[in-house]
GROMACS .gro file of C-alpha atoms in nm:
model
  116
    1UNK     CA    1 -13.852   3.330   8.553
    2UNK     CA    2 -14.159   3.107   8.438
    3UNK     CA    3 -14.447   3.308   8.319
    4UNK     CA    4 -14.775   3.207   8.521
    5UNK     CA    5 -14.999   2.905   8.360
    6UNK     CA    6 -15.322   3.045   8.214
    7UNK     CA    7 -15.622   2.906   8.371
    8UNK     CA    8 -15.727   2.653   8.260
    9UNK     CA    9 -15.436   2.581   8.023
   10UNK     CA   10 -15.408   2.191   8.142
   11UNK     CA   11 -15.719   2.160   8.071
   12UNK     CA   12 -15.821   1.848   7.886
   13UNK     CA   13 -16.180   1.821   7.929
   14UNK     CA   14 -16.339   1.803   7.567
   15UNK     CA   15 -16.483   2.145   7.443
   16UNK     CA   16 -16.830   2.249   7.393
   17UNK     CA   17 -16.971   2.361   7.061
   18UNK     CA   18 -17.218   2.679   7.079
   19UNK     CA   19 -17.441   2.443   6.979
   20UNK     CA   20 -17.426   2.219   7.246
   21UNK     CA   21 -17.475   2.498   7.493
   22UNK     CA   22 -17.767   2.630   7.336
   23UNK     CA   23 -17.916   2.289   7.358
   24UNK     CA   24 -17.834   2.274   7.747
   25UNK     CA   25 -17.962   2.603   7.786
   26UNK     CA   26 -18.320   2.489   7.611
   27UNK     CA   27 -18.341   2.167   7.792
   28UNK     CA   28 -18.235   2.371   8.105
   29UNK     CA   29 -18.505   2.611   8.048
   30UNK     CA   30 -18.754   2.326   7.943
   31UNK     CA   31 -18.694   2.138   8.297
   32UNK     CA   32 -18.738   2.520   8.482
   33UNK     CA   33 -19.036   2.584   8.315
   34UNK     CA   34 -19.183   2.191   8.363
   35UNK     CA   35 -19.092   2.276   8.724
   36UNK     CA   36 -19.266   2.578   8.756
   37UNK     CA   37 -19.606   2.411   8.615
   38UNK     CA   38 -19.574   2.161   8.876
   39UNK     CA   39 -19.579   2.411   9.173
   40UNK     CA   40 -19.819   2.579   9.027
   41UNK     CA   41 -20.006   2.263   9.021
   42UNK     CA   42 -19.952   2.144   9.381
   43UNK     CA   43 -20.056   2.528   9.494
   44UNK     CA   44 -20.362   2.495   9.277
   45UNK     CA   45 -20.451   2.142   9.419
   46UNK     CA   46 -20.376   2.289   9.790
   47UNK     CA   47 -20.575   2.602   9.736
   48UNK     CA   48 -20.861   2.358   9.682
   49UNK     CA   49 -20.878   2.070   9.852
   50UNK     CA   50 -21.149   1.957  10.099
   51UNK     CA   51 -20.856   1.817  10.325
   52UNK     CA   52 -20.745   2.203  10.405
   53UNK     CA   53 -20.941   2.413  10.641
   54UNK     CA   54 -21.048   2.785  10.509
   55UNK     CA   55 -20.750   2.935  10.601
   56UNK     CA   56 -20.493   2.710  10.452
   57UNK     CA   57 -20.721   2.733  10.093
   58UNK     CA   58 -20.701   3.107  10.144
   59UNK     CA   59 -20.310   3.154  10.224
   60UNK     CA   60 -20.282   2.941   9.930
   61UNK     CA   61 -20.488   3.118   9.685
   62UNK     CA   62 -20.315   3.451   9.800
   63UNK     CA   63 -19.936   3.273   9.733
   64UNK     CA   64 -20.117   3.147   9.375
   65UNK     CA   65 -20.192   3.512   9.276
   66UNK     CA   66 -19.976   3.675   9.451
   67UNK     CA   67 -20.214   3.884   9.621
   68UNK     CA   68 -20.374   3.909   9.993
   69UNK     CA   69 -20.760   3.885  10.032
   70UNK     CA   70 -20.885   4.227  10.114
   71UNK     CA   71 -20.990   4.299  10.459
   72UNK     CA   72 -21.329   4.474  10.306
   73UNK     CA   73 -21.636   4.255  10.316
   74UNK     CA   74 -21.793   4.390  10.033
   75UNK     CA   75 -21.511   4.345   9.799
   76UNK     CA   76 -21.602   4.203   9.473
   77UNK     CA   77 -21.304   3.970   9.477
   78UNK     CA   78 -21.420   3.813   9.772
   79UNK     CA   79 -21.646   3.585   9.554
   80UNK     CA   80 -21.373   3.478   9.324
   81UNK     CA   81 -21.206   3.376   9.643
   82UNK     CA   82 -21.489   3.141   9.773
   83UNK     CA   83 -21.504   2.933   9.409
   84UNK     CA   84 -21.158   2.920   9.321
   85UNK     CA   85 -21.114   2.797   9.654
   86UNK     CA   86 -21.428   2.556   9.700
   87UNK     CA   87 -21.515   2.744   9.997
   88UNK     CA   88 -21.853   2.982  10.097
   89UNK     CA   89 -21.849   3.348  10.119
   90UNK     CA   90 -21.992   3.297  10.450
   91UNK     CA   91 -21.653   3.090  10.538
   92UNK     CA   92 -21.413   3.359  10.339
   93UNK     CA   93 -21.605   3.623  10.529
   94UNK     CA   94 -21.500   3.441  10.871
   95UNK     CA   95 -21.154   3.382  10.748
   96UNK     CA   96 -21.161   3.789  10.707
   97UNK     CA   97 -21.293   3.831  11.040
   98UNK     CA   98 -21.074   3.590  11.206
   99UNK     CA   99 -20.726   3.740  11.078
  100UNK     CA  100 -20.899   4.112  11.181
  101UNK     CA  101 -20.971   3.948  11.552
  102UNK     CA  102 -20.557   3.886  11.529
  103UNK     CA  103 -20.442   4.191  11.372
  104UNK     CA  104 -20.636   4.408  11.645
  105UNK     CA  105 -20.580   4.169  12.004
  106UNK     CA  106 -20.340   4.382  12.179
  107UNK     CA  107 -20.062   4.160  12.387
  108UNK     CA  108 -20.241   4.123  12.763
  109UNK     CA  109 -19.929   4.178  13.018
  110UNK     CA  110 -19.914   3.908  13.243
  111UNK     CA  111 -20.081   4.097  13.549
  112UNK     CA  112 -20.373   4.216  13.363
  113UNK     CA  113 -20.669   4.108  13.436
  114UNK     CA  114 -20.854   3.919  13.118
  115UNK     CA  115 -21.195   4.017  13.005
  116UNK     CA  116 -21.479   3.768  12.992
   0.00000   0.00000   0.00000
């Protein structure tokens, strides 16, 4: 009876020194991290630009800081909101109305009247 070939026994491949692998693992790291920046970068740009209506600049701001903008219109973080996103309170304030408008509208069933 043949005993059973280790894994990997055939293999010829040349063999890494720890040293090698720690360099991988640093220029692995070093190309996560680079990564990283750049999203953060492209979120920062997004959560700012004049091309992107209120609500875009918001959503964007909240994935930035990982937070959602608080439904209370006195809030002090409200104002942080407006300048890191270029944008008025006045406009943050309607962005906070607008997503209360859509949390509250019950579904209408289709033989109900609407109200005007």
């Amino acid at each position: 009876m043949n005993p059973t070939p280790l894994p990997f026994a055939n293999d010829n491949a040349p063999h890494r020194s720890a040293g090698d692998l720690i360099n991988d693992y640093r220029a692995r790291r070093a190309l996560e991290e680079e990564e990283r920046a750049q999203r953060r970068r492209v979120d920062l740009e997004e959560q700012r630009s004049d091309l992107n209506p209120p609500n875009v600049r918001i959503r964007a701001w909240e994935k930035v800081h990982g937070l959602r903008m608080p439904a209370d219109s006195t809030h002090p973080i409200l104002e942080v909101i407006a300048g890191d996103t270029r944008l008025t309170l006045v406009e943050v304030h309607e962005e906070q109305q607008a997503r209360v408008a859509v949390a509250t509208r019950r579904p209408q069933k289709p033989d109900e009247p609407t109200a005007a």
